[in-house]
Amino acid sequence: MRSDTASPTPVAPSSATAESSPGSSQTNTGMMSRARHLMEAIVFLALAVVLIRAFQVEGYLITTGSMATALKGAHAQVDCTHCLFSFAVGASFDESSPNPFHQELSSKQEEFTTCPNCGEPRIPLTESATSQGDQILIHKGGFYFREPKRFEPALFRNPDQPHEIYIKRIVGLPGETILLSEGDLFINGARIVKTLTEQRQLRELIHDEGHPTLHDSQHEIRSRWQPARGATTGWAYSADDYSWTLTPTTDSAEPNFQWLQYQHWLAVGGSHLTQVSLPKPEIKIGLPPLPRDQQEAEESETSASLEEPEKIEEQDLDFPFQLPTGGCPVQFDNENHELSIYGVLTNDWYEKVAKLNKENPEHIAALSQLKAQSHLAPITDFSSYNPNSLLHHARVMNDLMISLRLKSETPSGQFALRLHEGANSYEVVFDLARNEFELFLKDSFQPILTHALPAGDFASGRLIELSTFDRHLLLAVDGQLVLDSWTLPFTSAHQSYARTPVEIAGRQGVFNVQDLRLYRDLYYRSDFPDLVRHATTTPYQIGSNQYFMLGDNSMRSWDSRCWTKPGVPRNFLLGRPLIVHLPSQTAPEELGGHRFNIRIPDLARIRLIH
């Protein structure tokens, strides 16, 4: 079955019956009464059957992963050995897809995966419990009495192969012109901006500080949230309630903000580029005196004074940065005096290179800087649900959301959130005493916006959400929008990424931050090799009474971008997914020397489908 095929697991529909009560009279009136009751029972039964069929539910099993992580196909459920974060790794992809790219990836069996929450590498997959795909209930009458909505999941028949049943998300409505660009959805030439509710439904978790990196590991793993280096800070982490608390460290009347920074730390791997500069030699360099045994031979050939060394141009000299042989990942650009590496510089390679350059302290300092910065990777659209072989296809993500619950023990003070995306940054500062916020852009000393906050009490905690989804700045406090109309500038995919994409800070108060999480938006791919052809390079006109469908797992989804007939007719819609029910996972057992698997309920996976 293809990436989003749903296998039916029929659920018996509810039944209703109505019985008539026989009367005791044998008169014509009694007979007429019984006939009337019988007729009413028949009518009620007919209506019941119609209503049951209109609103009946049916069960389906998701077999593959094009809608991950909202809906999972067959997968291994993995618990990180370092931060105990639980995540799914797909075990079945696009088996019947005609695309060679899908077929190649589906044939690969990977032994290890990497934790998306802390970056712990080489987590074995062979020891993980395997789970069936999500079992879902479909409301078969979900679209009988209303029109489908954008971003709503739907069960439907594949227009290319009507015998195949798929589950995707509706993104294009009848008659619209659709284009996928920059990872976003454009309808009739305008970028679609998701509401707060839609952002919550579609966002993908990047990091949950409720799973801190507190456990031993064979690799050097650094916590992704860290107090800013080089400054005194009052931030402290509590493992009891997984919160960060800021207490003042100075008696100054106007202390500076104390920053807590998120950095997307990786232990190994990655394909991001890191570059550092080496100190450049002087334009004119005097050569040192020759050894005595060479001076006599040289004196007969040159009249140059040994006390006044010969002057030569820099380009005539060779200042090599020594690199070991054997596939060293570090590159040296002699012309620009730069060191570079794609991915993380591991400690093993660092020591090999440092050993060759130990006589040059400036080289060692640059190499140390390269190693430190190489661990700070960009946030991309890669999902740990997919094979690691897709990592080199990942795209850098700037559409981020930070979510946290803020408490304050003092009625005053200021709390700030800052989002960076390379050339641009956006900072929101909450003033608790005035119950208002200010918006600052990069390098601006004056706010470009000041606005009141909705009524609420920071002493009991308030939910704050700040996002840059769809190139719009959105701010919500306790679910109420206070900023959603700021369009952000275009960001080039080729600009350098922010090595510290998110920061939070406080001053002149005591603050406690709980439920600290970072998310990214969905990224609709339009550039996959030999995979997409509709609404990717040019706009596509959706037919009347048709819909354009996309999977959430855009890297692996076989959907309207790829089909010969991209539009799904209205009468091909079969129902609205409602709930994930009766999920289970496999647990290995041993009895009498025999090993076997048993299926146990996984109640944590029961949820509504958005």
XYZ file of C-alpha atoms in Angstrom:
610
model
C 0.000 0.000 0.000
C 1.129 3.551 -0.605
C 2.218 6.080 1.911
C -1.218 7.001 3.151
C -3.293 3.940 2.392
C -5.875 3.179 5.051
C -6.995 -0.403 5.475
C -10.569 -0.820 6.632
C -11.161 -2.500 9.977
C -14.952 -2.317 10.017
C -16.690 -1.324 13.220
C -20.188 -2.675 13.632
C -22.634 0.188 13.162
C -25.084 0.968 15.893
C -28.560 -0.503 15.427
C -31.914 0.712 16.648
C -35.194 -1.031 16.822
C -38.672 0.032 17.861
C -41.263 -2.348 19.063
C -45.062 -1.723 19.013
C -47.198 -2.717 21.995
C -50.197 -4.923 21.050
C -53.535 -3.699 22.307
C -56.038 -6.014 24.017
C -59.133 -4.727 22.200
C -60.421 -6.771 19.243
C -62.492 -3.926 17.883
C -61.874 -2.121 14.626
C -60.549 0.783 16.644
C -58.007 -1.526 18.265
C -56.978 -2.961 14.914
C -56.586 0.524 13.500
C -54.521 1.516 16.528
C -52.224 -1.476 16.103
C -51.862 -0.709 12.400
C -51.005 2.880 13.199
C -48.397 1.800 15.756
C -46.930 -0.668 13.266
C -46.707 2.001 10.607
C -45.061 4.406 13.049
C -42.567 1.711 14.027
C -41.709 1.086 10.363
C -41.242 4.809 9.758
C -39.115 5.215 12.889
C -37.020 2.185 11.927
C -36.507 3.541 8.421
C -35.467 6.913 9.817
C -33.152 5.230 12.297
C -31.478 3.217 9.532
C -31.049 6.352 7.416
C -29.601 8.310 10.339
C -27.320 5.467 11.392
C -26.002 5.061 7.855
C -25.557 8.801 7.514
C -23.675 9.107 10.805
C -22.129 5.683 11.202
C -18.455 5.319 11.960
C -16.033 2.851 10.469
C -12.570 1.813 11.573
C -9.428 2.034 9.448
C -5.806 1.125 10.069
C -3.088 3.556 8.920
C -0.367 1.407 7.395
C 2.262 3.939 6.288
C 3.597 7.323 7.283
C 2.680 10.134 4.894
C 0.570 11.833 7.603
C 3.162 11.433 10.370
C 3.400 12.614 12.971
C -0.300 13.445 13.219
C -1.168 9.901 12.090
C 1.423 7.151 12.254
C 1.763 4.054 10.125
C 3.636 0.952 11.255
C 6.512 2.236 13.362
C 9.031 1.538 16.078
C 8.343 3.380 19.313
C 11.687 4.581 20.640
C 12.641 5.880 24.077
C 15.784 8.008 24.068
C 18.457 6.605 26.352
C 19.607 10.107 27.235
C 16.561 12.327 27.840
C 13.851 9.586 27.931
C 11.922 11.348 25.182
C 9.593 8.946 23.350
C 9.260 9.221 19.569
C 8.230 7.142 16.564
C 10.386 5.928 13.686
C 8.464 4.794 10.630
C 8.804 1.161 9.606
C 6.767 1.238 6.386
C 6.923 3.740 3.531
C 5.386 3.882 0.071
C 5.737 0.211 -0.759
C 3.716 0.414 -3.949
C 4.739 3.916 -5.017
C 6.049 3.836 -8.595
C 8.669 6.438 -7.727
C 12.206 4.886 -7.619
C 13.196 7.344 -4.893
C 10.458 5.974 -2.617
C 11.280 2.385 -3.490
C 14.955 2.831 -2.670
C 14.227 4.355 0.744
C 11.606 1.723 1.541
C 14.126 -1.054 0.958
C 16.612 0.327 3.501
C 16.640 -1.092 7.011
C 18.434 1.284 9.373
C 19.911 0.067 12.648
C 20.122 3.384 14.494
C 18.278 6.656 14.856
C 18.891 10.019 16.542
C 16.736 11.549 19.267
C 15.006 14.668 17.892
C 14.731 16.178 21.363
C 18.349 16.119 22.604
C 20.441 14.927 19.644
C 21.553 11.630 21.190
C 22.947 9.628 18.244
C 22.984 5.924 17.495
C 19.876 4.854 19.401
C 19.389 1.208 18.362
C 16.179 0.431 16.527
C 16.500 -3.334 16.890
C 15.610 -3.132 20.587
C 12.553 -0.931 20.114
C 8.997 -2.217 20.361
C 7.159 -2.163 17.042
C 3.638 -0.825 16.859
C 0.836 -1.134 14.392
C -0.268 1.974 12.593
C -2.868 4.168 14.213
C -6.362 2.687 14.195
C -8.827 5.457 13.510
C -12.564 5.972 13.448
C -14.046 7.705 10.407
C -17.228 9.749 10.472
C -18.643 8.617 7.131
C -21.208 11.407 7.099
C -18.706 14.078 8.050
C -19.038 15.933 4.742
C -22.685 15.163 3.945
C -24.142 18.369 5.317
C -21.233 20.825 5.073
C -18.340 21.716 2.835
C -14.831 20.479 3.688
C -12.471 23.053 5.182
C -8.860 23.854 4.462
C -6.315 21.903 6.568
C -8.993 19.366 7.495
C -8.051 15.657 7.217
C -10.192 13.515 4.915
C -10.586 9.896 3.881
C -10.968 9.564 0.094
C -10.356 7.451 -2.978
C -7.174 8.037 -4.949
C -8.219 9.676 -8.252
C -5.453 7.728 -10.068
C -6.403 4.385 -8.514
C -9.992 4.613 -7.160
C -9.720 1.242 -5.418
C -7.049 2.713 -3.101
C -8.233 4.598 -0.014
C -6.056 7.439 1.268
C -6.006 9.847 4.193
C -4.541 13.313 3.550
C -5.154 16.904 4.510
C -7.308 19.186 2.334
C -5.259 22.253 1.339
C -6.845 23.406 -1.930
C -10.587 24.039 -2.386
C -12.676 23.912 -5.593
C -11.789 26.517 -8.204
C -8.706 27.851 -6.409
C -5.269 28.328 -7.939
C -2.639 26.709 -5.740
C 1.150 27.039 -5.567
C 3.681 25.600 -3.128
C 6.672 27.873 -2.604
C 9.187 28.507 0.189
C 7.529 25.678 2.127
C 4.261 27.608 2.327
C 0.876 27.407 0.645
C -0.199 30.136 -1.798
C -3.847 30.350 -2.880
C -4.818 32.657 -5.740
C -1.427 34.349 -5.430
C -1.610 35.075 -1.678
C 0.223 33.231 1.085
C -2.180 31.404 3.382
C -1.722 32.454 7.014
C -2.822 29.875 9.545
C -4.902 30.805 12.561
C -3.664 30.101 16.080
C -5.880 27.009 16.210
C -4.489 25.748 12.905
C -0.928 26.430 14.036
C -1.501 24.368 17.164
C -2.956 21.528 15.120
C -0.204 21.417 12.499
C 2.938 22.375 14.421
C 5.750 19.828 14.825
C 7.571 19.554 18.148
C 11.300 20.309 18.005
C 12.243 20.295 21.680
C 10.449 19.741 24.985
C 12.354 20.979 28.029
C 10.244 18.560 30.084
C 12.750 15.930 28.897
C 16.089 17.403 29.985
C 19.452 15.849 29.170
C 20.234 14.544 32.627
C 21.229 10.945 31.960
C 24.606 9.442 31.131
C 25.588 8.919 27.509
C 28.548 7.589 25.600
C 28.616 10.869 23.685
C 29.083 14.426 24.860
C 25.515 15.759 24.908
C 24.850 19.358 25.789
C 21.504 20.694 26.977
C 19.857 22.747 24.240
C 18.681 25.482 26.625
C 21.630 27.215 28.281
C 22.215 30.550 30.055
C 24.050 32.973 27.765
C 27.813 32.577 28.023
C 30.118 35.321 29.154
C 27.626 36.984 31.484
C 26.485 36.560 35.054
C 23.124 34.847 35.091
C 20.505 33.954 37.637
C 18.866 31.220 35.552
C 18.643 27.818 37.266
C 16.965 24.598 36.130
C 14.800 22.443 38.410
C 14.405 18.755 37.586
C 11.513 18.528 40.050
C 9.048 20.411 37.844
C 11.181 20.770 34.673
C 11.250 24.549 34.950
C 13.735 27.389 34.680
C 13.748 30.084 37.368
C 15.411 33.504 37.150
C 16.352 35.338 40.324
C 18.163 38.703 40.331
C 21.946 38.563 40.700
C 22.558 42.305 41.103
C 21.263 45.175 43.203
C 21.502 47.617 40.311
C 18.388 49.680 39.784
C 18.428 48.902 36.061
C 20.072 45.510 35.502
C 20.473 44.156 32.017
C 18.326 41.374 30.654
C 19.637 37.927 31.627
C 19.276 35.620 28.652
C 18.486 31.935 28.345
C 19.332 30.655 24.865
C 18.181 27.744 22.721
C 20.757 26.164 20.422
C 19.959 23.146 18.267
C 22.893 21.073 19.490
C 23.919 17.908 17.605
C 26.468 15.377 18.819
C 27.388 14.017 15.385
C 26.220 14.188 11.783
C 24.390 16.992 10.043
C 25.085 18.591 6.681
C 25.248 22.259 7.719
C 28.245 24.400 6.792
C 30.442 25.998 9.476
C 33.278 28.394 8.643
C 35.814 30.233 10.797
C 38.635 32.568 9.780
C 42.300 32.008 10.455
C 44.532 35.000 11.218
C 45.964 36.241 7.937
C 49.745 36.693 7.557
C 51.151 40.155 6.936
C 51.460 41.432 3.397
C 55.278 41.775 3.760
C 57.085 39.158 5.779
C 60.800 39.018 6.567
C 62.374 35.598 6.346
C 64.546 34.528 9.308
C 68.341 34.053 8.901
C 69.431 30.805 7.281
C 71.241 28.175 9.331
C 75.078 28.647 9.432
C 75.797 25.643 7.209
C 73.634 27.160 4.464
C 74.880 30.713 4.766
C 78.295 30.069 3.212
C 76.765 28.413 0.172
C 74.292 31.221 -0.241
C 76.873 34.015 0.184
C 78.555 33.139 -3.092
C 75.253 33.408 -4.965
C 73.667 36.433 -3.374
C 74.723 39.684 -1.843
C 71.719 39.949 0.375
C 72.591 40.946 3.920
C 71.772 38.433 6.622
C 71.028 41.291 8.989
C 68.385 42.604 6.562
C 66.308 39.573 5.511
C 64.914 39.345 2.035
C 61.377 40.723 1.556
C 58.942 38.691 -0.530
C 55.253 38.885 -1.357
C 52.713 36.927 0.642
C 51.466 34.973 -2.357
C 54.978 33.559 -2.801
C 54.811 31.974 0.638
C 52.987 28.845 1.703
C 51.287 28.920 5.081
C 49.625 25.490 5.127
C 47.147 24.456 7.778
C 48.069 20.837 8.361
C 45.310 18.276 7.704
C 45.535 14.516 8.159
C 44.985 12.183 5.244
C 42.137 9.688 5.047
C 38.956 11.615 4.412
C 39.419 14.437 6.901
C 36.118 16.396 7.094
C 37.875 19.722 7.803
C 38.674 21.823 4.750
C 41.293 24.573 4.553
C 40.909 27.477 2.126
C 44.429 28.884 1.810
C 43.343 31.824 -0.331
C 40.682 33.076 2.116
C 42.416 31.700 5.231
C 39.296 29.832 6.363
C 38.540 26.500 7.969
C 35.244 24.859 7.108
C 33.323 21.656 7.695
C 29.968 20.200 6.705
C 28.237 18.707 9.731
C 29.711 18.250 13.205
C 33.450 18.159 13.888
C 33.758 15.181 16.212
C 36.263 15.045 19.037
C 38.268 12.286 17.305
C 38.877 14.373 14.197
C 39.496 17.477 16.282
C 42.315 15.735 18.153
C 43.862 14.425 14.924
C 43.914 17.881 13.331
C 44.991 19.635 16.545
C 47.957 17.286 16.922
C 49.304 18.319 13.502
C 48.941 22.032 14.311
C 50.053 22.059 17.950
C 52.905 24.434 17.176
C 50.419 27.144 16.099
C 48.240 28.312 19.015
C 46.219 30.567 16.711
C 45.395 27.582 14.528
C 44.295 25.558 17.555
C 42.067 28.427 18.709
C 40.396 28.606 15.297
C 39.975 24.835 15.212
C 38.366 24.903 18.678
C 35.979 27.585 17.487
C 35.115 25.489 14.431
C 34.373 22.472 16.632
C 32.141 24.417 19.017
C 30.126 26.132 16.289
C 29.749 22.971 14.198
C 27.596 21.410 16.931
C 25.022 24.201 16.526
C 22.901 22.973 13.637
C 19.983 24.700 11.915
C 16.404 23.618 12.545
C 15.185 21.821 9.422
C 12.084 20.123 8.069
C 13.606 16.689 8.680
C 11.532 14.443 10.929
C 13.004 11.629 13.009
C 10.056 9.539 11.785
C 11.852 9.315 8.411
C 15.072 7.444 7.552
C 18.339 9.211 8.344
C 19.213 8.902 4.651
C 16.834 11.824 4.052
C 18.890 14.189 6.211
C 20.854 15.588 3.274
C 17.540 16.584 1.626
C 16.489 18.716 4.624
C 15.660 22.413 4.296
C 16.370 25.085 6.923
C 13.243 26.217 8.789
C 12.575 29.779 9.940
C 8.886 29.267 10.799
C 9.142 28.639 14.543
C 6.906 28.843 17.608
C 7.964 29.107 21.231
C 5.403 28.159 23.861
C 5.823 28.535 27.619
C 3.945 29.170 30.851
C 5.277 32.231 32.665
C 4.914 32.840 36.391
C 6.190 35.822 38.313
C 6.629 36.166 42.050
C 6.854 39.939 41.721
C 4.215 42.336 40.356
C 6.815 44.195 38.301
C 9.751 43.428 36.063
C 10.169 42.724 32.358
C 10.237 39.461 30.454
C 11.418 39.134 26.829
C 11.181 36.600 24.012
C 13.383 36.904 20.920
C 13.259 34.974 17.634
C 16.232 35.097 15.245
C 16.282 33.980 11.620
C 19.690 35.018 10.359
C 19.422 38.567 9.052
C 16.238 39.376 11.016
C 15.148 39.172 14.630
C 11.942 39.998 16.513
C 11.729 40.760 20.214
C 8.633 41.021 22.408
C 9.043 42.561 25.875
C 6.347 42.138 28.540
C 6.118 44.854 31.176
C 4.314 43.265 34.115
C 3.780 46.491 36.048
C 1.975 48.157 33.123
C 0.458 44.886 31.818
C 1.525 45.668 28.258
C 4.020 44.456 25.675
C 6.381 46.164 23.248
C 7.637 44.900 19.885
C 11.221 45.573 18.779
C 12.881 44.750 15.471
C 16.575 44.008 15.016
C 18.865 46.857 16.108
C 15.902 49.059 17.044
C 16.177 50.924 20.344
C 12.604 52.146 20.301
C 9.556 49.852 20.115
C 7.617 49.876 16.875
C 4.472 48.802 18.726
C 3.125 49.033 22.266
C -0.103 47.280 23.196
C -2.014 46.274 26.331
C -2.153 42.644 27.414
C -5.453 40.880 28.162
C -6.387 40.795 31.817
C -4.708 38.027 33.745
C -2.493 37.139 36.671
C 1.161 36.246 36.123
C 1.350 35.009 39.716
C -0.699 31.930 38.784
C 0.957 31.532 35.388
C 0.050 32.631 31.844
C 0.480 30.731 28.585
C 2.560 32.663 26.040
C 2.900 31.634 22.378
C 5.040 33.517 19.849
C 5.432 32.317 16.263
C 6.707 33.298 12.820
C 4.620 30.774 10.844
C 3.726 31.724 7.251
C 5.943 34.831 7.412
C 3.625 36.437 9.961
C 4.367 37.358 13.557
C 1.745 36.000 15.949
C 1.579 36.513 19.710
C -1.049 34.970 21.976
C -1.484 35.173 25.743
C -3.719 32.555 27.353
C -5.043 31.705 23.883
C -6.045 35.307 23.106
C -4.435 36.945 20.086
C -2.665 40.196 20.897
C -0.574 40.409 17.707
C -1.277 38.716 14.374
C -1.039 41.325 11.631
C 2.705 41.772 11.137
C 3.980 40.449 7.814
C 7.642 39.443 7.991
C 10.214 40.028 5.228
C 11.256 37.315 2.808
C 14.182 35.180 3.948
C 16.500 33.612 1.400
C 17.215 29.917 1.706
C 20.881 30.749 1.065
C 21.359 33.174 3.961
C 23.250 32.005 7.026
C 21.049 30.491 9.683
C 20.808 31.701 13.278
C 22.922 29.537 15.567
C 20.818 30.832 18.463
C 17.303 30.933 16.977
C 15.365 31.542 20.213
C 16.079 33.380 23.457
C 14.117 34.308 26.577
C 15.162 36.774 29.265
C 14.061 38.647 32.358
C 15.134 41.563 34.506
C 14.053 43.330 37.690
C 11.883 40.421 38.760
C 11.683 36.765 39.729
C 10.385 34.585 36.874
C 9.540 30.911 36.570
C 9.200 29.292 33.123
C 7.374 25.967 32.773
C 6.173 23.857 29.817
C 8.946 25.321 27.655
C 8.598 23.933 24.134
C 9.803 24.829 20.652
C 7.875 23.936 17.485
C 8.209 24.348 13.730
C 5.597 24.741 11.013
C 4.827 22.181 8.324
C 7.057 22.627 5.279
C 5.406 21.672 1.987
C 8.119 20.371 -0.331
C 8.115 21.485 -3.945
C 11.666 20.492 -4.860
C 11.984 16.740 -4.389
C 13.732 14.850 -7.208
C 11.351 13.210 -9.694
C 8.592 13.324 -7.099
C 6.424 16.398 -7.640
C 4.918 17.994 -10.725
C 1.705 19.862 -9.798
C 1.539 23.282 -8.056
C 5.296 23.332 -7.501
C 6.952 25.341 -10.267
C 3.795 26.923 -11.691
C 0.337 27.534 -10.184
C -2.222 24.760 -10.599
C -5.918 25.463 -11.198
C -8.119 23.137 -9.131
C -11.205 21.913 -10.909
C -14.702 22.789 -9.799
C -15.981 20.374 -7.173
C -12.430 19.037 -6.613
C -9.889 19.241 -3.797
C -6.065 19.320 -3.616
C -4.637 16.940 -0.993
C -1.252 16.941 0.752
C 0.303 14.768 3.435
C 1.822 16.312 6.556
C 5.020 14.282 6.079
C 5.799 16.161 2.902
C 9.152 14.423 2.342
C 7.427 11.059 2.027
C 3.897 11.785 0.889
C 2.474 10.491 -2.407
C -0.273 13.064 -2.940
C -1.825 15.613 -5.311
C 1.635 16.937 -6.186
C 2.468 13.575 -7.763
C -0.703 11.992 -9.142
C -1.643 12.075 -12.809
C -5.036 13.404 -11.692
C -4.241 15.776 -8.817
C -7.818 16.879 -8.113
C -9.947 14.680 -5.819
C -13.640 14.833 -6.851
C -16.200 15.671 -4.168
C -17.878 12.288 -4.514
C -14.521 10.550 -3.803
C -14.545 11.872 -0.218
C -15.499 9.017 2.118
C -15.484 10.646 5.525
C -13.835 12.726 8.216
C -11.271 11.073 10.560
C -12.402 11.561 14.155
C -10.266 9.765 16.710
C -7.332 7.398 17.138
C -8.769 4.443 19.051
C -7.560 1.129 20.444
C -3.888 1.627 19.592
C -1.470 -1.092 20.623
C 2.210 -1.904 20.569
C 4.258 -5.082 20.430
C 6.075 -6.290 23.531
C 8.543 -9.226 23.417
C 7.886 -12.063 25.871
C 9.643 -15.351 26.624
C 8.010 -18.513 27.954
C 9.536 -21.958 28.167
C 12.544 -20.894 26.127
C 10.339 -19.577 23.312
C 10.284 -15.905 22.356
C 7.131 -14.334 21.008
C 5.424 -10.952 20.762
C 2.199 -9.932 22.450
C 0.088 -6.864 21.754
C -0.702 -4.558 24.639
C -2.925 -1.425 24.667
C -1.180 1.925 24.281
C -3.685 4.264 25.905
C -1.389 7.291 25.602
C -1.976 7.318 21.841
C -5.767 7.717 22.066
C -6.581 11.227 20.840
C -8.824 13.347 18.670
C -7.679 13.921 15.089
C -7.233 17.539 14.008
